mmCIF file of C-alpha atoms (C1' of nucleotides) in Angstrom:
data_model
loop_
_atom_site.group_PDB
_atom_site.id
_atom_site.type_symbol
_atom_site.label_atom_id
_atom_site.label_comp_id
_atom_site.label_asym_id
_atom_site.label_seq_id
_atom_site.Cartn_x
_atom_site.Cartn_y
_atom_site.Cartn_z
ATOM 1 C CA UNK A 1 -45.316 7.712 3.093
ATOM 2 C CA UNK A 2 -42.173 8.727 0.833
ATOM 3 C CA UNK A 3 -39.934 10.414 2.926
ATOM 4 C CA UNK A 4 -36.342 10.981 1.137
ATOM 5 C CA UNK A 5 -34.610 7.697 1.814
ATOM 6 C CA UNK A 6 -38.131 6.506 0.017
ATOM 7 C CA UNK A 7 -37.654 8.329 -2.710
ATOM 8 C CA UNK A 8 -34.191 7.262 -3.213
ATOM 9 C CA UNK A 9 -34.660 3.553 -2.960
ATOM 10 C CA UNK A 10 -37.432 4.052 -5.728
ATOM 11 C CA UNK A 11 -34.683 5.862 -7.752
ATOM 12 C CA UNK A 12 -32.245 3.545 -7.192
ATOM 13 C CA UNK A 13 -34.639 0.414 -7.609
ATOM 14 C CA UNK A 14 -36.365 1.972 -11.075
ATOM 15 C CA UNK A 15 -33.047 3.816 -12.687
ATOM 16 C CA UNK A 16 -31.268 0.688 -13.820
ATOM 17 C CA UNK A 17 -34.628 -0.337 -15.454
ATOM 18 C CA UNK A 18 -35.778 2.672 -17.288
ATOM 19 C CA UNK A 19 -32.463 4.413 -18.762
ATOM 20 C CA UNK A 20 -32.032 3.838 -22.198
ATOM 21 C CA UNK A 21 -35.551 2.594 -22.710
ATOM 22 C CA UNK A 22 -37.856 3.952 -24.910
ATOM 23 C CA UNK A 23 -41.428 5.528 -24.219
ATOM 24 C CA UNK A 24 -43.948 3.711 -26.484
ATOM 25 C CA UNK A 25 -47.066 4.700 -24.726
ATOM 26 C CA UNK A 26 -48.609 6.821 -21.892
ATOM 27 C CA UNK A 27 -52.121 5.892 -20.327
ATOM 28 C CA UNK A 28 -53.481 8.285 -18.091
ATOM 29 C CA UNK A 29 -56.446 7.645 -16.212
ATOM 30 C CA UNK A 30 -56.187 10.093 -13.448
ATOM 31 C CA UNK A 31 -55.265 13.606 -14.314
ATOM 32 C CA UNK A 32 -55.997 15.329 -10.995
ATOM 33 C CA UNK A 33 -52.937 15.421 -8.883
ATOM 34 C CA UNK A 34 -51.181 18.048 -6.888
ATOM 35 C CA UNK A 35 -51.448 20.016 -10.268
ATOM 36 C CA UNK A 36 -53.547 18.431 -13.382
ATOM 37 C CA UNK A 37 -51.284 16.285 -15.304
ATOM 38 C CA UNK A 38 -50.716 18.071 -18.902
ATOM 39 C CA UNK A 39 -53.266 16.739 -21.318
ATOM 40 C CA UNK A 40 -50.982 16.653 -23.819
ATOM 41 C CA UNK A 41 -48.214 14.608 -21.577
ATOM 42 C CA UNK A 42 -48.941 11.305 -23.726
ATOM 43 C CA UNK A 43 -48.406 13.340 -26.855
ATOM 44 C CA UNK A 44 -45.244 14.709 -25.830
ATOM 45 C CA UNK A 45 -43.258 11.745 -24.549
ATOM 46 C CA UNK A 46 -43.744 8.910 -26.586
ATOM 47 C CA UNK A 47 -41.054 8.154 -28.517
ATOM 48 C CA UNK A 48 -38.894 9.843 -26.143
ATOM 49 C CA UNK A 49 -35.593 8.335 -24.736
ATOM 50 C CA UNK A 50 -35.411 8.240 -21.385
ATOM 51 C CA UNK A 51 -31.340 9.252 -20.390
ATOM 52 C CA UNK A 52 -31.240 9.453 -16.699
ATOM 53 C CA UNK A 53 -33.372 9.057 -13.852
ATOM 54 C CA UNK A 54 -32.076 10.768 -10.505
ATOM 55 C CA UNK A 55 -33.443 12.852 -7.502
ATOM 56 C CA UNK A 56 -33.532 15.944 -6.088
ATOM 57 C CA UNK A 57 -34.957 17.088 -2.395
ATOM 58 C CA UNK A 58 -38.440 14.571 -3.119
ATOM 59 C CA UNK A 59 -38.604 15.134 -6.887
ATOM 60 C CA UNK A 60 -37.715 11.970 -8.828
ATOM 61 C CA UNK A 61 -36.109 13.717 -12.578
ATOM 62 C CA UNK A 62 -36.669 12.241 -15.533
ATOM 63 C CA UNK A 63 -34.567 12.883 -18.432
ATOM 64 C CA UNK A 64 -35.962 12.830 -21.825
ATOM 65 C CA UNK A 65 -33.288 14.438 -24.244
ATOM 66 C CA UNK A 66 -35.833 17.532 -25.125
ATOM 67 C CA UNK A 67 -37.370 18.106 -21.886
ATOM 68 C CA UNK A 68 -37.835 16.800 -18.253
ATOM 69 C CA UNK A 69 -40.625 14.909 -15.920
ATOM 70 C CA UNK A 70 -40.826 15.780 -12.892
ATOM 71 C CA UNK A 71 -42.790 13.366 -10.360
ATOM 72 C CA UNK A 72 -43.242 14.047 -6.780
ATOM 73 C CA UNK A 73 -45.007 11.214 -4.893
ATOM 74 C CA UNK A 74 -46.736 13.603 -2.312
ATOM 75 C CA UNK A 75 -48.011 11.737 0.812
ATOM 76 C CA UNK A 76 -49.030 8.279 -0.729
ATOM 77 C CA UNK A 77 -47.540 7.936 -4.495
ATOM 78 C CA UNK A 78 -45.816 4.642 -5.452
ATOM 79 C CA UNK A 79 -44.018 4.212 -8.717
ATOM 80 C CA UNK A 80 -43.680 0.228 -9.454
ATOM 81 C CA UNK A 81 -42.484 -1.742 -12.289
ATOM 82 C CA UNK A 82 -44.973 -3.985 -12.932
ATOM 83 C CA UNK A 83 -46.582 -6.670 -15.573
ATOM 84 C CA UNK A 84 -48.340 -4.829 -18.441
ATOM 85 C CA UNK A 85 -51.109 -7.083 -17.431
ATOM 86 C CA UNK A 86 -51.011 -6.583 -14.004
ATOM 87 C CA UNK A 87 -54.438 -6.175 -12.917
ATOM 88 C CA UNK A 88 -55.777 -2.661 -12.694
ATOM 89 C CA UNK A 89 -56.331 -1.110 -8.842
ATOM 90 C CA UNK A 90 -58.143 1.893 -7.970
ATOM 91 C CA UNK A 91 -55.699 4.493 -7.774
ATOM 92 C CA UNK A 92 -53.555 3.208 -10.473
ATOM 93 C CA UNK A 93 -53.484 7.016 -12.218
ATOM 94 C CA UNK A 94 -50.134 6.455 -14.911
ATOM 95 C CA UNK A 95 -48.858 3.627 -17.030
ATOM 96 C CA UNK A 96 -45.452 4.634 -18.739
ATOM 97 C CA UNK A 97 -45.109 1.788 -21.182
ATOM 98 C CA UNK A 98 -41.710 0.672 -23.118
ATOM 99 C CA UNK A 99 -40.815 -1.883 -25.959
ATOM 100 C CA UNK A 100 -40.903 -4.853 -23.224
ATOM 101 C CA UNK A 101 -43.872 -6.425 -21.040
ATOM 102 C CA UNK A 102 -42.721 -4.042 -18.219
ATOM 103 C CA UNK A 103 -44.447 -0.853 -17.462
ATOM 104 C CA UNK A 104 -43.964 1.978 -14.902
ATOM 105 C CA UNK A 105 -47.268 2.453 -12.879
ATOM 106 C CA UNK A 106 -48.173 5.490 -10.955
ATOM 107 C CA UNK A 107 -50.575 5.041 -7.859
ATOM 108 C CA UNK A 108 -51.578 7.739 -5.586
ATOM 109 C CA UNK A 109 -54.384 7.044 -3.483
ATOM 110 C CA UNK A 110 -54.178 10.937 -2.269
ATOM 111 C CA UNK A 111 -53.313 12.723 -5.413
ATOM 112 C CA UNK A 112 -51.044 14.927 -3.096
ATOM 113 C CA UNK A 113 -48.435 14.003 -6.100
ATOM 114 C CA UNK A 114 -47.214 15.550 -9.151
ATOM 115 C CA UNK A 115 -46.391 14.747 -12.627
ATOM 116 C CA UNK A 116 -45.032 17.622 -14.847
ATOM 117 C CA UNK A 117 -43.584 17.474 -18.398
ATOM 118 C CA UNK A 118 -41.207 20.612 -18.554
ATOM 119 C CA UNK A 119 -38.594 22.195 -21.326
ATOM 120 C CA UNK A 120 -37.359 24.746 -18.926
ATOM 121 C CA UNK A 121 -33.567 24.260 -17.613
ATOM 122 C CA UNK A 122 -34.054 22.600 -13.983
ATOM 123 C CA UNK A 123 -32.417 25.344 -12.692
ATOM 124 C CA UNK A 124 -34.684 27.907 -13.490
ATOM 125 C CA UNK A 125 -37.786 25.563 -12.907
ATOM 126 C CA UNK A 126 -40.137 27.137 -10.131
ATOM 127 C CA UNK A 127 -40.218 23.987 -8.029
ATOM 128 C CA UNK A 128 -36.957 23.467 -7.748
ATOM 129 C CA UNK A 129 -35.239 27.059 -7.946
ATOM 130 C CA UNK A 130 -35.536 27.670 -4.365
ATOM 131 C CA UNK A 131 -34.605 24.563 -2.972
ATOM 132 C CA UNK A 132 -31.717 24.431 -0.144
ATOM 133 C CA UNK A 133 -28.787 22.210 -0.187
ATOM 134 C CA UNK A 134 -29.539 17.962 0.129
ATOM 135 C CA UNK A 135 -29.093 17.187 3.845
ATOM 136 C CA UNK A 136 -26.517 14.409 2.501
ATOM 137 C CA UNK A 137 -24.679 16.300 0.834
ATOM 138 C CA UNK A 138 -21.428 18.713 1.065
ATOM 139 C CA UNK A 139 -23.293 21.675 1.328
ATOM 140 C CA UNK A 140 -25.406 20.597 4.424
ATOM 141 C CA UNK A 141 -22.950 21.179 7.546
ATOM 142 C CA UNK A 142 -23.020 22.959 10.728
ATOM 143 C CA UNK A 143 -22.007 25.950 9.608
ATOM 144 C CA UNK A 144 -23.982 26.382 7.234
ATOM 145 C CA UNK A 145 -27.126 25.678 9.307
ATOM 146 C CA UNK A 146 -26.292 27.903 12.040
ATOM 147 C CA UNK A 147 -25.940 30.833 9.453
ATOM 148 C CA UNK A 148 -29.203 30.212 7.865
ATOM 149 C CA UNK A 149 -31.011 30.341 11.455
ATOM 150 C CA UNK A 150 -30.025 33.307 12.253
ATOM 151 C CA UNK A 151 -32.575 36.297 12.475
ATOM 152 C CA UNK A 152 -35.304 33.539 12.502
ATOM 153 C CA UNK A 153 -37.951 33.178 15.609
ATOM 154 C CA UNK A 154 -39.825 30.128 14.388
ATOM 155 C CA UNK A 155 -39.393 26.827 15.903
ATOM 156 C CA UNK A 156 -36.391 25.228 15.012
ATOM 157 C CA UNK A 157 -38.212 21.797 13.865
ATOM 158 C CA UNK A 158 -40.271 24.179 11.289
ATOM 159 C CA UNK A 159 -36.980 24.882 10.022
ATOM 160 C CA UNK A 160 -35.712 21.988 9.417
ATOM 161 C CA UNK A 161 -39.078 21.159 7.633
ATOM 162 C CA UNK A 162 -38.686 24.188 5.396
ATOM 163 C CA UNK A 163 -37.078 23.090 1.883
ATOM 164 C CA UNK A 164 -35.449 26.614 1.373
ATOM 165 C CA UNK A 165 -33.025 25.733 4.245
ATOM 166 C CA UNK A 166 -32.635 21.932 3.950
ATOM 167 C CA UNK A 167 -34.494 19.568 1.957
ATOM 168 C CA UNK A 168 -35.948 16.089 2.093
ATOM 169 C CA UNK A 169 -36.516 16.400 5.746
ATOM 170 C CA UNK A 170 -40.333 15.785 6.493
ATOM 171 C CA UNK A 171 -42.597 15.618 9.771
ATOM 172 C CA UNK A 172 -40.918 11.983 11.071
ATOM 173 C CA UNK A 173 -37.310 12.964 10.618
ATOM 174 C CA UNK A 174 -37.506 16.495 11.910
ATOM 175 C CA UNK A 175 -39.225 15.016 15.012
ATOM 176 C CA UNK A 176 -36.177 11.844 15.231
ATOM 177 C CA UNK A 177 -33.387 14.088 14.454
ATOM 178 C CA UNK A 178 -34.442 16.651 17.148
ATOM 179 C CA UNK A 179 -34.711 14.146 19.704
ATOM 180 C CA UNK A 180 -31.172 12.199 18.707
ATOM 181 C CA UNK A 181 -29.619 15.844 18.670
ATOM 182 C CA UNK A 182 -31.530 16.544 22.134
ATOM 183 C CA UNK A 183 -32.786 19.592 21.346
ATOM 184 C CA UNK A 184 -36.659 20.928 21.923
ATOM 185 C CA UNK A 185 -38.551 21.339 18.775
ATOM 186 C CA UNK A 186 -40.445 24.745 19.582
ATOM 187 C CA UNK A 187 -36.481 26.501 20.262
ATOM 188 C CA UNK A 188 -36.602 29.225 18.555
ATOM 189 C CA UNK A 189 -34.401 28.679 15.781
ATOM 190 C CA UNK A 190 -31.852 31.673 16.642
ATOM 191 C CA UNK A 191 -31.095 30.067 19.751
ATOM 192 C CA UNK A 192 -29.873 27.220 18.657
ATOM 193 C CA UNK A 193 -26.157 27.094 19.650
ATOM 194 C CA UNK A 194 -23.377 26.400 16.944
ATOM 195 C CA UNK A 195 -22.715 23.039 19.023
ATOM 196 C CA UNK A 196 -26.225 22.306 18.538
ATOM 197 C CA UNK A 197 -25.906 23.171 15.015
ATOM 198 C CA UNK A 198 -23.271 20.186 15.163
ATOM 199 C CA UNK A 199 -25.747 17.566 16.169
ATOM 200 C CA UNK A 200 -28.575 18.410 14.346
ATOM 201 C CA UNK A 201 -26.579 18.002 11.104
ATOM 202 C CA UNK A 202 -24.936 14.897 12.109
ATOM 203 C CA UNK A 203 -28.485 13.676 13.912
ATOM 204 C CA UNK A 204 -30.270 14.709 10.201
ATOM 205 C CA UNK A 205 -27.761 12.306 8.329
ATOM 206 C CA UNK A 206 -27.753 9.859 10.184
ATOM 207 C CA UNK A 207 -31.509 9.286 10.537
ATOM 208 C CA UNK A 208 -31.636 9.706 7.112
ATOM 209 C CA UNK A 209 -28.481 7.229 6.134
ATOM 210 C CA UNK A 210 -30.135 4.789 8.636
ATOM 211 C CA UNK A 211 -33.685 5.200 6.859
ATOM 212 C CA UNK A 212 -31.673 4.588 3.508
ATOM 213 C CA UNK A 213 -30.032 1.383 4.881
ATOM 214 C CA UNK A 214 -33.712 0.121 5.277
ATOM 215 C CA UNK A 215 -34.902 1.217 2.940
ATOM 216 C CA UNK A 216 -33.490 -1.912 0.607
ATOM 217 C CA UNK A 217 -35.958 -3.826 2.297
ATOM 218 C CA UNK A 218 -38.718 -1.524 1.040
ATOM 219 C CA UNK A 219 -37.128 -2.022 -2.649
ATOM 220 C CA UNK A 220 -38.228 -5.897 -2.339
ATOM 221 C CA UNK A 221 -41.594 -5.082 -1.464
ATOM 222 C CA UNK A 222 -41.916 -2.219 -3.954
ATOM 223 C CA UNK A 223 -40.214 -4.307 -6.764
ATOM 224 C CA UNK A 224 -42.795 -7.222 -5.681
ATOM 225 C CA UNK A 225 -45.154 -4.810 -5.774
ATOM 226 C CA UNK A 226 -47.045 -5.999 -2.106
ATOM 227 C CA UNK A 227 -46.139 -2.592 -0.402
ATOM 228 C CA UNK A 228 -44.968 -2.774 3.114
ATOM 229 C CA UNK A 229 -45.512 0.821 4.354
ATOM 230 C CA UNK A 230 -44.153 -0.293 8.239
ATOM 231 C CA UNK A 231 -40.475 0.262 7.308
ATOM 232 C CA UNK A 232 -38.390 1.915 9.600
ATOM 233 C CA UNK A 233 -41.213 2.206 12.183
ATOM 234 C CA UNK A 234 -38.713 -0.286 14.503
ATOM 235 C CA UNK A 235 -36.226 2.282 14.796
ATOM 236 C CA UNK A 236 -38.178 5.391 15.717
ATOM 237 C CA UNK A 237 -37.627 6.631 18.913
ATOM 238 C CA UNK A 238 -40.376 9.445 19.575
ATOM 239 C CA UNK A 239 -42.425 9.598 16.509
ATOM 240 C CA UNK A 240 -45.812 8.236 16.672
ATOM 241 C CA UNK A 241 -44.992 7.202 20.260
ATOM 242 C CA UNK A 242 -46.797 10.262 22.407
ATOM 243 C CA UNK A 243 -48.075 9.538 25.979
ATOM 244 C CA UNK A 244 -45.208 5.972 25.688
ATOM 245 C CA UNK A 245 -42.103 5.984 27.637
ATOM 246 C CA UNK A 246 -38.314 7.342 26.338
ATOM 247 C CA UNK A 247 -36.492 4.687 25.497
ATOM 248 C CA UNK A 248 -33.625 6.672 27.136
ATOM 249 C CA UNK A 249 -34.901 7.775 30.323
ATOM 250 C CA UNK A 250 -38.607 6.340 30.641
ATOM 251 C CA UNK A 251 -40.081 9.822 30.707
ATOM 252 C CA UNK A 252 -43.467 10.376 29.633
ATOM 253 C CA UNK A 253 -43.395 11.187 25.678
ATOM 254 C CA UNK A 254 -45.353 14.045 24.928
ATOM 255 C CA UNK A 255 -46.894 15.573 21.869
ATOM 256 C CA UNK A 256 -47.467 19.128 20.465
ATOM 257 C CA UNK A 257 -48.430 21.143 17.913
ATOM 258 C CA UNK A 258 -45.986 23.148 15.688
ATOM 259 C CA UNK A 259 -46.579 24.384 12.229
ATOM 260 C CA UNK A 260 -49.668 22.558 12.259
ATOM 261 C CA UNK A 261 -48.110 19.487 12.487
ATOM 262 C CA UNK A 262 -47.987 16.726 15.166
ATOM 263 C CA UNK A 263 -44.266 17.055 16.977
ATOM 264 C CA UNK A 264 -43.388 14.693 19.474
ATOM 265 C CA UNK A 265 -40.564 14.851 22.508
ATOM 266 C CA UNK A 266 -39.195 14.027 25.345
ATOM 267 C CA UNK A 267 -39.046 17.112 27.392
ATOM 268 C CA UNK A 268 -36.379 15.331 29.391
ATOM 269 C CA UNK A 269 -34.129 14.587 26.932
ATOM 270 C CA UNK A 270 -35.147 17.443 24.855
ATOM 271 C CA UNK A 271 -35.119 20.419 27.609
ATOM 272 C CA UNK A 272 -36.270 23.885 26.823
ATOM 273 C "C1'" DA B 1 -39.095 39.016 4.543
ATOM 274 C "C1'" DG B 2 -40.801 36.058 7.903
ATOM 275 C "C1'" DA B 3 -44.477 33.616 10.244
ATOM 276 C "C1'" DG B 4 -48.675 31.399 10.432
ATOM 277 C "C1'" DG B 5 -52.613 29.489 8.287
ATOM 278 C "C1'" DT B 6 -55.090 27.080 4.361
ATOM 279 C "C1'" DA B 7 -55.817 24.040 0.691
ATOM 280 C "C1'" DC B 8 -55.415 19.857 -1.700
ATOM 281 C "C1'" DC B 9 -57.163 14.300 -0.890
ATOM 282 C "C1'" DT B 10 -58.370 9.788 0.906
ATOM 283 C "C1'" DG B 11 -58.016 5.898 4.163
ATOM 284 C "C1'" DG B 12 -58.257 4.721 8.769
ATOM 285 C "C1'" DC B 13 -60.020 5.209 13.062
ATOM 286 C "C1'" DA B 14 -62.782 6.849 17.138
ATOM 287 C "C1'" DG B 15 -67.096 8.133 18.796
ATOM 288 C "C1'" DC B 16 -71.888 8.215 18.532
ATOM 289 C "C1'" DT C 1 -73.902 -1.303 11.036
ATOM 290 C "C1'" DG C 2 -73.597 3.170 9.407
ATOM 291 C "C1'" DC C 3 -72.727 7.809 9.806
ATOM 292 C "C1'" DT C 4 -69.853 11.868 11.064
ATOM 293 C "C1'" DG C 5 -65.738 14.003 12.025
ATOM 294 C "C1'" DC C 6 -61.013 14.165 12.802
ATOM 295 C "C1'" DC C 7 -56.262 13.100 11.685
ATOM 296 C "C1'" DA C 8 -52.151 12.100 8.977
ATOM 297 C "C1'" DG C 9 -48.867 13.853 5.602
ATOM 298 C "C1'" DG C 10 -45.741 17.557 1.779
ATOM 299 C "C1'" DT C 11 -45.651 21.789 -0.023
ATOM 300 C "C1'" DA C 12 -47.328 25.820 -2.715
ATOM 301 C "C1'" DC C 13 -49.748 29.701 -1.895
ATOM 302 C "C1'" DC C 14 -52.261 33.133 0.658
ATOM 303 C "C1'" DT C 15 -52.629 36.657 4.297
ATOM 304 C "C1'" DC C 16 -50.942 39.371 8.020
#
DNA sequence: AGAGGTACCTGGCAGC
DNA sequence: TGCTGCCAGGTACCTC
């Protein structure tokens, strides 16, 4: 599942590829996604130039001199470079093609993903308007954090999850970060202490950095194109590990519910 | 405005 | 074996 440090391996793995190229052709098969893909999308890039490719929260950003793409890769999007004869799977949805025997392919088995042409300025775009600061960057620090919780009740992990206050944190991070930062994941955000503030930021970054750091093994099997979707899974310490012992104290992991979403702990580590 | 719930979708798995 | 039902996940949108 793309998480950020996903999303930024693809970037950096695809960037040095596409920019400068030139869009000859657009195939696509699939326009159901998140939202339908424009019918007119084909018509409107080919020929296009394509001048940077770069990220923001889980958005990859195309740009195309006139306009933008957008494409999110939801829970289970893959963008490869591929073979223009690379056989054709079942949820292969988008074929970007250029003046070489390369192609960008878009699978999503879900279709929780998005693909949108836009003119707009990015900074007035809906999607990306609200956003909150990238947890890697400047703007992310513990100040900043404990300002934005205050006056809020919800569970701090539903925070963290929430892209107005941070971004590119999803459902495995929130739950790693919480646990390195030993802090419970149903505290109600304004209770979290300025010292816990602290760790949480640093605990955030560091996940993430680590997840980043692995995520150059990812790039060979996304470049390869055999998809290896157990990366990282070594290093997490409570996620997907409920009713298994802490690796720091041997307590029983448990699991709860919290925003709808599976959250687990240690309630030693991680008192109330 | 904030909080909580719902919808979207499919593969994988457990239970019958 | 085959069916049913649940779960996972990100995020916009709806309701209270």
């Amino acid at each position: 599942m793309p998480e950020l440090p996903e999303v930024q391996t693809v970037v950096d793995g695809i960037k040095s590829y596409l920019e400068g190229r030139v869009i000859q052709k657009v195939v696509v098969r699939q326009h159901q996604l998140r939202w339908p893909i424009d019918v007119n999308l084909a018509h409107e890039l080919v020929g296009l130039h394509i001048d940077k490719v770069w990220r923001r929260a889980k958005y990859l950003i195309f740009c195309l001199g006139e306009g933008t793409l957008l494409i999110h890769l939801g829970m289970s999007g893959r963008l490869q470079i591929v073979s223009d004869n690379a056989p054709l799977k079942k949820h292969d949805h988008v074929d970007l093609h250029f003046s070489s025997d390369k192609i960008l392919r878009y699978t999503d088995p879900r279709r929780f993903g998005a693909m949108l042409w836009t003119k707009a300025p990015l900074h007035q775009h809906p999607l990306l308007k609200m956003l909150g600061p990238e947890p890697l960057g400047p703007e992310f620090t513990p100040n900043y954090l404990y300002h934005r919780l205050q006056g809020r009740a919800a569970a701090i992990k539903c925070l963290l999850m929430n892209a107005q206050i941070v971004v590119g944190v999803g459902n495995i991070y929130a739950a790693e970060a919480l646990f390195q930062a030993r802090i419970h994941p149903a505290k109600p955000a304004n209770l979290v202490t300025k010292e816990q503030c602290s760790h949480l930021v640093l605990a955030v970054q560091k996940v993430l950095m680590a997840a980043i750091a692995k995520g150059g093994t990812t790039l060979k099997d996304f470049i390869n194109g055999e998809g290896n979707p157990g990366y990282f899974t070594q290093q997490l310490q409570v996620y997907g590990r409920a009713g298994m012992p802490c690796f720091q104290c041997k307590y029983t992991l448990s699991n709860m519910k919290l925003g709808q979403r599976s959250t687990v702990f240690c309630p030693h580590c991680q008192p109330a």
